[in-house]
Coordinates of C-alpha atoms in Angstrom, one line a residue:
X1 CA 4.7 112.8 91.0
X2 CA 3.2 113.7 87.6
X3 CA 0.4 111.4 86.5
X4 CA 0.7 110.2 83.0
X5 CA -2.5 110.5 80.9
X6 CA -3.3 107.7 78.6
X7 CA -3.4 108.9 74.9
X8 CA -6.8 107.3 74.4
X9 CA -8.2 109.1 77.5
X10 CA -6.9 112.4 76.4
X11 CA -8.3 111.8 72.9
X12 CA -11.7 110.9 74.3
X13 CA -11.8 114.2 76.2
X14 CA -11.6 116.1 72.9
X15 CA -14.7 116.9 70.9
X16 CA -15.9 114.8 68.1
X17 CA -14.8 117.3 65.6
X18 CA -11.2 117.3 67.0
X19 CA -11.1 113.5 67.1
X20 CA -12.3 113.4 63.5
X21 CA -9.6 115.9 62.4
X22 CA -6.9 113.9 64.4
X23 CA -8.0 110.6 63.1
X24 CA -7.7 112.0 59.5
X25 CA -4.6 114.2 59.8
X26 CA -2.4 111.8 61.9
X27 CA -2.6 108.7 59.6
X28 CA -2.3 111.1 56.6
X29 CA 0.9 112.7 58.0
X30 CA 2.4 109.2 58.7
X31 CA 1.4 108.0 55.3
X32 CA 2.9 111.0 53.5
X33 CA 6.1 110.8 55.5
X34 CA 6.4 107.1 54.6
X35 CA 5.7 107.8 51.0
X36 CA 8.2 110.7 51.0
X37 CA 10.9 108.4 52.4
X38 CA 10.1 105.6 49.9
X39 CA 10.1 108.2 47.0
X40 CA 13.5 109.6 48.1
X41 CA 14.9 106.0 48.4
X42 CA 13.6 104.9 45.0
X43 CA 14.7 108.1 43.4
X44 CA 18.2 107.8 44.9
X45 CA 18.4 104.1 44.0
X46 CA 17.4 104.9 40.4
X47 CA 20.1 107.5 40.0
X48 CA 22.8 105.3 41.5
X49 CA 21.7 102.4 39.2
X50 CA 22.0 104.8 36.3
X51 CA 25.5 105.7 37.3
X52 CA 26.4 102.1 37.7
X53 CA 25.2 101.4 34.2
X54 CA 27.4 104.2 32.8
X55 CA 30.5 103.0 34.7
X56 CA 29.8 99.3 33.7
X57 CA 29.7 100.2 30.0
X58 CA 32.8 102.4 30.2
X59 CA 34.7 99.8 32.2
X60 CA 33.8 97.1 29.5
X61 CA 35.2 99.4 26.8
X62 CA 38.4 100.2 28.7
X63 CA 38.9 96.5 29.6
X64 CA 38.7 95.6 26.0
X65 CA 41.3 98.2 25.1
X66 CA 43.6 96.8 27.9
X67 CA 43.2 93.1 27.0
X68 CA 43.8 93.7 23.2
X69 CA 47.0 95.8 24.0
X70 CA 45.4 99.0 22.5
X71 CA 45.6 101.1 25.6
X72 CA 46.2 104.8 24.8
X73 CA 47.8 107.1 27.4
X74 CA 44.7 109.2 27.5
X75 CA 41.6 107.1 28.0
X76 CA 38.6 107.9 25.8
X77 CA 35.2 108.9 27.2
X78 CA 31.8 109.6 25.6
X79 CA 31.3 113.2 24.7
X80 CA 30.0 115.2 27.7
X81 CA 30.5 112.4 30.2
X82 CA 31.6 113.3 33.7
X83 CA 33.1 110.0 34.4
X84 CA 36.7 109.5 35.7
X85 CA 38.7 106.5 34.5
X86 CA 42.2 105.1 35.1
X87 CA 44.2 102.0 34.4
X88 CA 46.2 101.3 37.6
X89 CA 49.1 98.8 38.1
X90 CA 49.4 96.6 41.1
X91 CA 51.8 99.0 42.8
X92 CA 49.4 102.0 42.4
X93 CA 51.1 103.5 39.3
X94 CA 48.6 105.2 37.0
X95 CA 49.3 103.8 33.6
X96 CA 46.6 105.7 31.7
X97 CA 43.8 108.2 32.6
X98 CA 41.0 110.3 31.3
X99 CA 41.7 114.0 30.9
X100 CA 39.6 114.7 34.0
X101 CA 41.3 112.2 36.2
X102 CA 44.6 112.4 38.1
X103 CA 47.6 110.8 36.5
X104 CA 49.5 110.7 39.8
X105 CA 47.0 109.6 42.4
X106 CA 45.1 106.4 41.8
X107 CA 41.3 106.5 42.3
X108 CA 41.4 103.0 43.8
X109 CA 44.2 100.4 44.2
X110 CA 44.0 96.6 44.0
X111 CA 42.6 94.4 41.4
X112 CA 39.7 92.9 43.3
X113 CA 36.4 93.5 41.3
X114 CA 34.0 95.5 43.3
X115 CA 31.6 98.5 43.2
X116 CA 31.5 101.0 46.1
X117 CA 30.7 104.5 47.1
X118 CA 33.7 106.6 48.1
X119 CA 32.4 109.3 50.4
X120 CA 35.8 111.0 50.8
X121 CA 36.4 110.9 47.0
X122 CA 39.7 111.1 45.2
X123 CA 38.7 113.9 43.0
X124 CA 38.5 117.3 44.7
X125 CA 36.8 115.6 47.7
X126 CA 33.8 114.7 45.6
X127 CA 31.9 111.6 46.7
X128 CA 32.4 108.9 44.0
X129 CA 30.7 105.8 42.8
X130 CA 33.6 103.6 41.9
X131 CA 33.8 100.4 39.9
X132 CA 37.0 98.3 39.8
X133 CA 37.4 95.6 37.0
X134 CA 40.5 93.4 36.8
X135 CA 42.4 93.1 33.5
X136 CA 45.8 91.9 32.0
X137 CA 48.1 94.3 30.3
X138 CA 51.2 92.8 28.6
X139 CA 51.1 89.8 30.9
X140 CA 50.7 91.7 34.1
X141 CA 47.5 92.2 36.1
X142 CA 46.1 95.8 36.2
X143 CA 42.9 97.4 37.4
X144 CA 40.4 99.3 35.3
X145 CA 38.9 102.0 37.6
X146 CA 35.9 103.9 36.5
X147 CA 34.3 106.4 38.9
X148 CA 31.2 108.7 38.6
X149 CA 30.9 111.8 40.7
X150 CA 27.8 111.7 43.0
X151 CA 27.6 115.5 43.4
X152 CA 24.7 115.8 40.9
X153 CA 22.9 112.9 42.6
X154 CA 23.3 114.5 46.0
X155 CA 22.0 117.9 44.7
X156 CA 19.0 116.1 43.2
X157 CA 18.2 114.3 46.4
X158 CA 18.6 117.4 48.4
X159 CA 16.2 119.3 46.1
X160 CA 13.7 116.4 46.4
X161 CA 13.9 116.4 50.1
X162 CA 13.3 120.1 50.3
X163 CA 10.2 119.7 48.0
X164 CA 8.9 116.9 50.2
X165 CA 9.5 118.8 53.4
X166 CA 7.5 121.6 51.9
X167 CA 4.8 119.4 50.2
X168 CA 4.0 117.1 53.2
X169 CA 3.3 119.8 55.8
X170 CA 1.2 121.8 53.3
X171 CA -0.8 118.7 52.3
X172 CA -1.3 117.8 55.9
X173 CA -2.4 121.4 56.8
X174 CA -4.8 121.5 53.8
X175 CA -6.4 118.2 54.6
X176 CA -6.6 119.1 58.3
X177 CA -8.4 122.4 57.4
X178 CA -10.7 120.7 55.0
X179 CA -11.5 118.0 57.5
X180 CA -12.2 120.5 60.2
X181 CA -14.5 122.4 57.8
X182 CA -16.3 119.3 56.6
X183 CA -16.6 117.9 60.1
X184 CA -18.0 121.2 61.3
X185 CA -20.6 121.2 58.6
X186 CA -21.5 117.6 59.2
X187 CA -21.8 118.1 63.0
X188 CA -23.6 121.4 62.9
X189 CA -27.0 119.7 62.9
X190 CA -25.9 117.6 65.9
X191 CA -24.9 120.7 67.8
X192 CA -28.2 122.4 66.9
X193 CA -30.0 119.3 68.2
X194 CA -27.9 119.2 71.3
X195 CA -28.6 123.0 72.0
X196 CA -32.4 122.6 71.4
X197 CA -32.5 119.4 73.6
X198 CA -30.6 121.3 76.4
X199 CA -33.1 124.1 76.1
X200 CA -36.1 121.7 76.2
X201 CA -34.5 119.8 79.2
X202 CA -34.5 123.1 81.2
X203 CA -38.2 123.6 80.4
X204 CA -39.8 120.3 79.3
X205 CA -43.3 121.8 79.2
X206 CA -42.2 124.5 76.7
X207 CA -43.5 124.2 73.1
X208 CA -39.9 124.4 71.7
X209 CA -39.2 121.8 69.1
X210 CA -36.1 120.1 67.9
X211 CA -34.8 121.5 64.6
X212 CA -35.5 119.3 61.5
X213 CA -32.6 117.9 59.6
X214 CA -32.8 117.2 55.9
X215 CA -31.5 113.9 54.4
X216 CA -31.7 110.3 55.4
X217 CA -28.1 109.9 56.7
X218 CA -27.1 109.0 60.2
X219 CA -27.7 112.6 61.5
X220 CA -31.1 112.8 59.8
X221 CA -32.2 109.4 61.3
X222 CA -30.9 110.6 64.7
X223 CA -33.0 113.8 64.3
X224 CA -36.1 111.7 63.6
X225 CA -35.5 109.4 66.5
X226 CA -35.1 112.3 68.8
X227 CA -38.2 113.9 67.5
X228 CA -40.1 110.6 68.3
X229 CA -38.4 110.4 71.7
X230 CA -39.4 113.9 72.6
X231 CA -42.9 113.4 71.5
X232 CA -43.0 110.2 73.7
X233 CA -41.5 112.0 76.7
X234 CA -43.9 114.9 76.4
X235 CA -46.8 112.4 76.1
X236 CA -45.6 110.6 79.3
X237 CA -45.3 114.0 81.0
X238 CA -48.8 114.9 80.0
X239 CA -50.1 111.4 81.0
X240 CA -48.3 111.8 84.4
X241 CA -49.8 115.2 85.0
X242 CA -53.3 114.0 84.1
X243 CA -52.8 110.9 86.2
X244 CA -51.7 112.9 89.3
X245 CA -54.5 115.4 88.7
X246 CA -57.1 112.6 88.4
X247 CA -55.8 110.8 91.3
X248 CA -55.8 113.9 93.4
X249 CA -59.5 114.5 92.3
X250 CA -60.5 110.9 93.1
X251 CA -58.9 110.9 96.5
X252 CA -60.4 114.3 97.4
X253 CA -64.0 113.1 97.6
X254 CA -63.6 110.3 100.1
X255 CA -61.0 112.4 102.1
X256 CA -63.5 115.3 102.2
X257 CA -66.3 113.0 103.4
X258 CA -64.0 111.5 106.1
X259 CA -63.0 115.0 107.2
X260 CA -66.6 116.3 107.4
X261 CA -67.8 113.3 109.4
X262 CA -64.8 113.5 111.8
X263 CA -65.4 117.3 112.2
X264 CA -69.1 116.7 113.0
X265 CA -68.2 114.0 115.5
X266 CA -65.5 116.3 117.1
X267 CA -67.8 119.4 117.1
X268 CA -70.9 117.5 118.5
X269 CA -69.6 114.6 120.3
X270 CA -72.9 113.9 122.0
X271 CA -74.8 113.5 118.8
X272 CA -72.7 110.6 117.2
X273 CA -71.8 107.4 118.8
X274 CA -68.6 105.5 118.1
X275 CA -70.4 102.6 116.3
X276 CA -72.4 105.0 114.2
X277 CA -69.1 106.9 113.3
X278 CA -67.2 103.8 112.4
X279 CA -70.1 102.6 110.2
X280 CA -70.2 105.9 108.4
X281 CA -66.3 106.0 108.0
X282 CA -65.8 102.4 106.9
X283 CA -67.2 102.7 103.4
X284 CA -65.1 105.8 102.7
X285 CA -62.0 104.0 104.1
X286 CA -62.7 101.0 102.0
X287 CA -63.1 103.2 98.9
X288 CA -59.8 104.8 99.6
X289 CA -58.2 101.4 100.1
X290 CA -59.5 100.2 96.8
X291 CA -58.4 103.4 95.1
X292 CA -54.9 103.2 96.4
X293 CA -54.6 99.5 95.6
X294 CA -55.8 100.1 92.0
X295 CA -53.2 103.0 91.7
X296 CA -50.4 100.7 92.9
X297 CA -51.6 97.9 90.7
X298 CA -51.8 100.2 87.6
X299 CA -48.3 101.5 88.3
X300 CA -46.8 98.0 88.7
X301 CA -48.5 96.5 85.7
X302 CA -46.4 98.3 83.1
X303 CA -43.2 96.9 84.6
X304 CA -44.0 93.2 85.1
X305 CA -41.0 91.1 85.6
X306 CA -40.5 88.7 82.6
X307 CA -38.7 86.2 84.9
X308 CA -41.9 85.8 86.9
X309 CA -43.9 84.4 84.0
X310 CA -44.7 80.7 83.6
X311 CA -46.7 78.3 81.4
X312 CA -50.4 78.7 82.2
X313 CA -53.8 77.5 80.8
X314 CA -56.1 80.5 80.5
X315 CA -59.1 78.3 80.7
X316 CA -58.1 76.8 84.0
X317 CA -56.8 80.2 85.4
X318 CA -60.1 81.9 84.7
X319 CA -62.4 78.9 85.6
X320 CA -63.8 79.2 82.2
X321 CA -65.6 77.0 79.8
X322 CA -64.4 76.4 76.2
X323 CA -61.2 75.1 74.8
X324 CA -57.8 75.1 76.4
X325 CA -55.8 78.3 75.9
X326 CA -52.1 77.8 76.7
X327 CA -50.2 81.1 77.5
X328 CA -47.0 82.2 79.1
X329 CA -47.6 84.9 81.8
X330 CA -47.5 86.2 85.2
X331 CA -50.0 84.2 87.3
X332 CA -50.8 87.0 89.8
X333 CA -51.2 89.7 87.1
X334 CA -53.5 87.5 85.0
X335 CA -55.6 86.5 88.0
X336 CA -56.1 90.1 88.8
X337 CA -57.1 90.7 85.2
X338 CA -59.8 88.0 85.4
X339 CA -61.0 89.3 88.8
X340 CA -61.3 92.8 87.5
X341 CA -63.4 91.6 84.5
X342 CA -65.6 89.4 86.6
X343 CA -66.2 92.2 89.2
X344 CA -67.0 94.7 86.3
X345 CA -69.4 92.2 84.6
X346 CA -71.1 91.2 87.9
X347 CA -71.6 94.9 88.7
X348 CA -73.6 95.5 85.5
X349 CA -75.4 92.1 84.9
X350 CA -77.1 89.4 86.6
X351 CA -75.6 86.7 84.5
X352 CA -71.9 86.4 83.7
X353 CA -70.3 83.8 81.3
X354 CA -66.5 83.3 81.0
X355 CA -65.3 81.3 78.0
X356 CA -61.9 80.6 76.3
X357 CA -61.0 79.7 72.7
X358 CA -58.0 79.9 70.3
X359 CA -58.1 81.9 67.1
X360 CA -55.4 83.1 64.7
X361 CA -52.6 81.8 67.0
X362 CA -54.0 83.8 69.9
X363 CA -55.6 82.7 73.2
X364 CA -59.0 84.4 73.6
X365 CA -60.8 85.1 76.8
X366 CA -64.4 86.4 76.6
X367 CA -66.3 87.6 79.6
X368 CA -70.0 88.3 78.8
X369 CA -72.8 89.9 80.9
X370 CA -76.5 90.5 80.3
X371 CA -76.4 94.1 81.5
X372 CA -77.1 97.3 79.5
X373 CA -73.9 97.0 77.4
X374 CA -71.6 99.8 76.3
X375 CA -72.4 102.0 73.2
X376 CA -69.9 101.6 70.3
X377 CA -68.9 105.2 70.7
X378 CA -67.8 104.7 74.3
X379 CA -66.0 101.3 74.0
X380 CA -62.4 102.7 73.5
X381 CA -62.9 105.4 76.1
X382 CA -64.2 102.8 78.6
X383 CA -60.7 101.2 78.7
X384 CA -59.1 104.5 79.7
X385 CA -58.2 105.5 83.2
X386 CA -60.8 107.1 85.5
X387 CA -63.6 106.6 83.0
X388 CA -67.1 105.9 84.4
X389 CA -69.8 105.6 81.8
X390 CA -72.9 105.6 84.1
X391 CA -74.1 106.9 87.4
X392 CA -73.8 103.4 89.0
X393 CA -70.1 103.7 88.8
X394 CA -69.9 107.2 90.4
X395 CA -70.9 106.4 94.0
X396 CA -69.2 104.5 96.7
X397 CA -70.7 101.3 95.3
X398 CA -69.0 101.9 91.9
X399 CA -65.5 101.2 90.9
X400 CA -62.5 103.5 90.8
X401 CA -62.6 103.8 87.0
X402 CA -59.3 102.0 86.9
X403 CA -60.4 98.3 86.5
X404 CA -60.5 98.2 82.7
X405 CA -57.5 100.3 82.4
X406 CA -55.6 97.7 84.6
X407 CA -56.9 95.0 82.4
X408 CA -55.6 96.6 79.2
X409 CA -52.3 97.4 80.7
X410 CA -51.9 93.8 81.9
X411 CA -52.9 92.4 78.5
X412 CA -50.5 94.7 76.6
X413 CA -47.7 93.9 79.1
X414 CA -48.2 90.3 78.0
X415 CA -48.1 91.2 74.3
X416 CA -52.0 91.1 73.9
X417 CA -54.8 93.6 73.9
X418 CA -58.4 94.2 75.0
X419 CA -61.5 95.2 73.1
X420 CA -65.2 95.6 74.0
X421 CA -67.8 93.9 71.8
X422 CA -71.6 93.1 71.8
X423 CA -72.4 90.1 73.9
X424 CA -74.7 87.2 72.9
X425 CA -76.3 87.6 76.3
X426 CA -77.4 91.2 75.4
X427 CA -74.8 93.2 77.4
X428 CA -71.2 93.8 76.9
X429 CA -68.4 91.3 76.0
X430 CA -64.9 92.1 77.1
X431 CA -62.4 90.2 75.0
X432 CA -58.8 89.7 75.9
X433 CA -56.4 88.3 73.4
X434 CA -52.9 86.9 74.4
X435 CA -50.1 85.2 72.4
X436 CA -50.3 81.4 72.5
X437 CA -47.5 79.7 74.3
X438 CA -45.0 78.3 71.8

């Protein structure tokens, strides 16, 4: 059984260029055919109305001759007229006729007034447009019959049809060719973008760039958007490679330390007791655990579920002093943000202060310490991943270098941000700003 394909599905399988051409050519062809039919009908109707006007005028003249008893045997006609005319009695006898009409065979019998088209024709088989008008001649009813040959009308219509049959296909072909050419020119930048994107997709790390497109039309804006998208993708790839490389580097040190201690214990089993070995391995395992947890946290922070957010008071959540700071956020993520900032501040200062306030329609969380602070030149870099600004952060007692990065990602996921300032306590102030709850 042959499966029928839906026209829409077949059309969708065609290229954009073919669909554009079809969408232009098909309606044009239908419109031209309808126009051609309408023109032919109007033209034919005009010619027939013109003939009806001629037969009406001639019938009026002849009827006047009949009713005034001035009927000649040869009926008069205007010079050069192709009309046929007869005066016919009720029994079909031709009483008078024009020179071109038969005097023996009536064009039409009967005295009922009417106008009709005689396809058979009573004059050499020619189709006629016949008008019958009743009249009275010498007290008896007669019919004035005037006929106009339709041969010239049919020839004119035939010529018009031939012209239309030639013009319509030519116009459709010309428009189709022009549409194909214009669509090709319009879609050429799109094809160039597609080819370049395909090449880049095969080798994302290659320096190949998308071609630029002049103009501010849809294609130009598409090219600009793809350029931005490509830059973002390459930035994410670079960030991913750097992240994986940094993670591998950070994991290498504790794993290497674990491997060395285990190797020593295995090689010299008598020199190391189990309690000593576990005491030596525990800090490295804890460091690995913190590092893995921070990595998982950083990965999940950028994709927080909006449905998990709820109305919160930042002051109550952080256990801070100051004014209430209502926000709408993920409780677990914001608690982790506050904990990271507290741990970071306590690592560098003996005294830590946590305050909240409201400014410029933003909830503000400030965490201050009295430590050595952070130099202005390092404050932006301190919020990046894997950054440790001093030796205290480098050992096992230090952090992973992801704490402040997690804070920044969490704040940005909530529509806020983080900055580092000078603290009134003499150390660093980490300020988190979040949108106020509406």
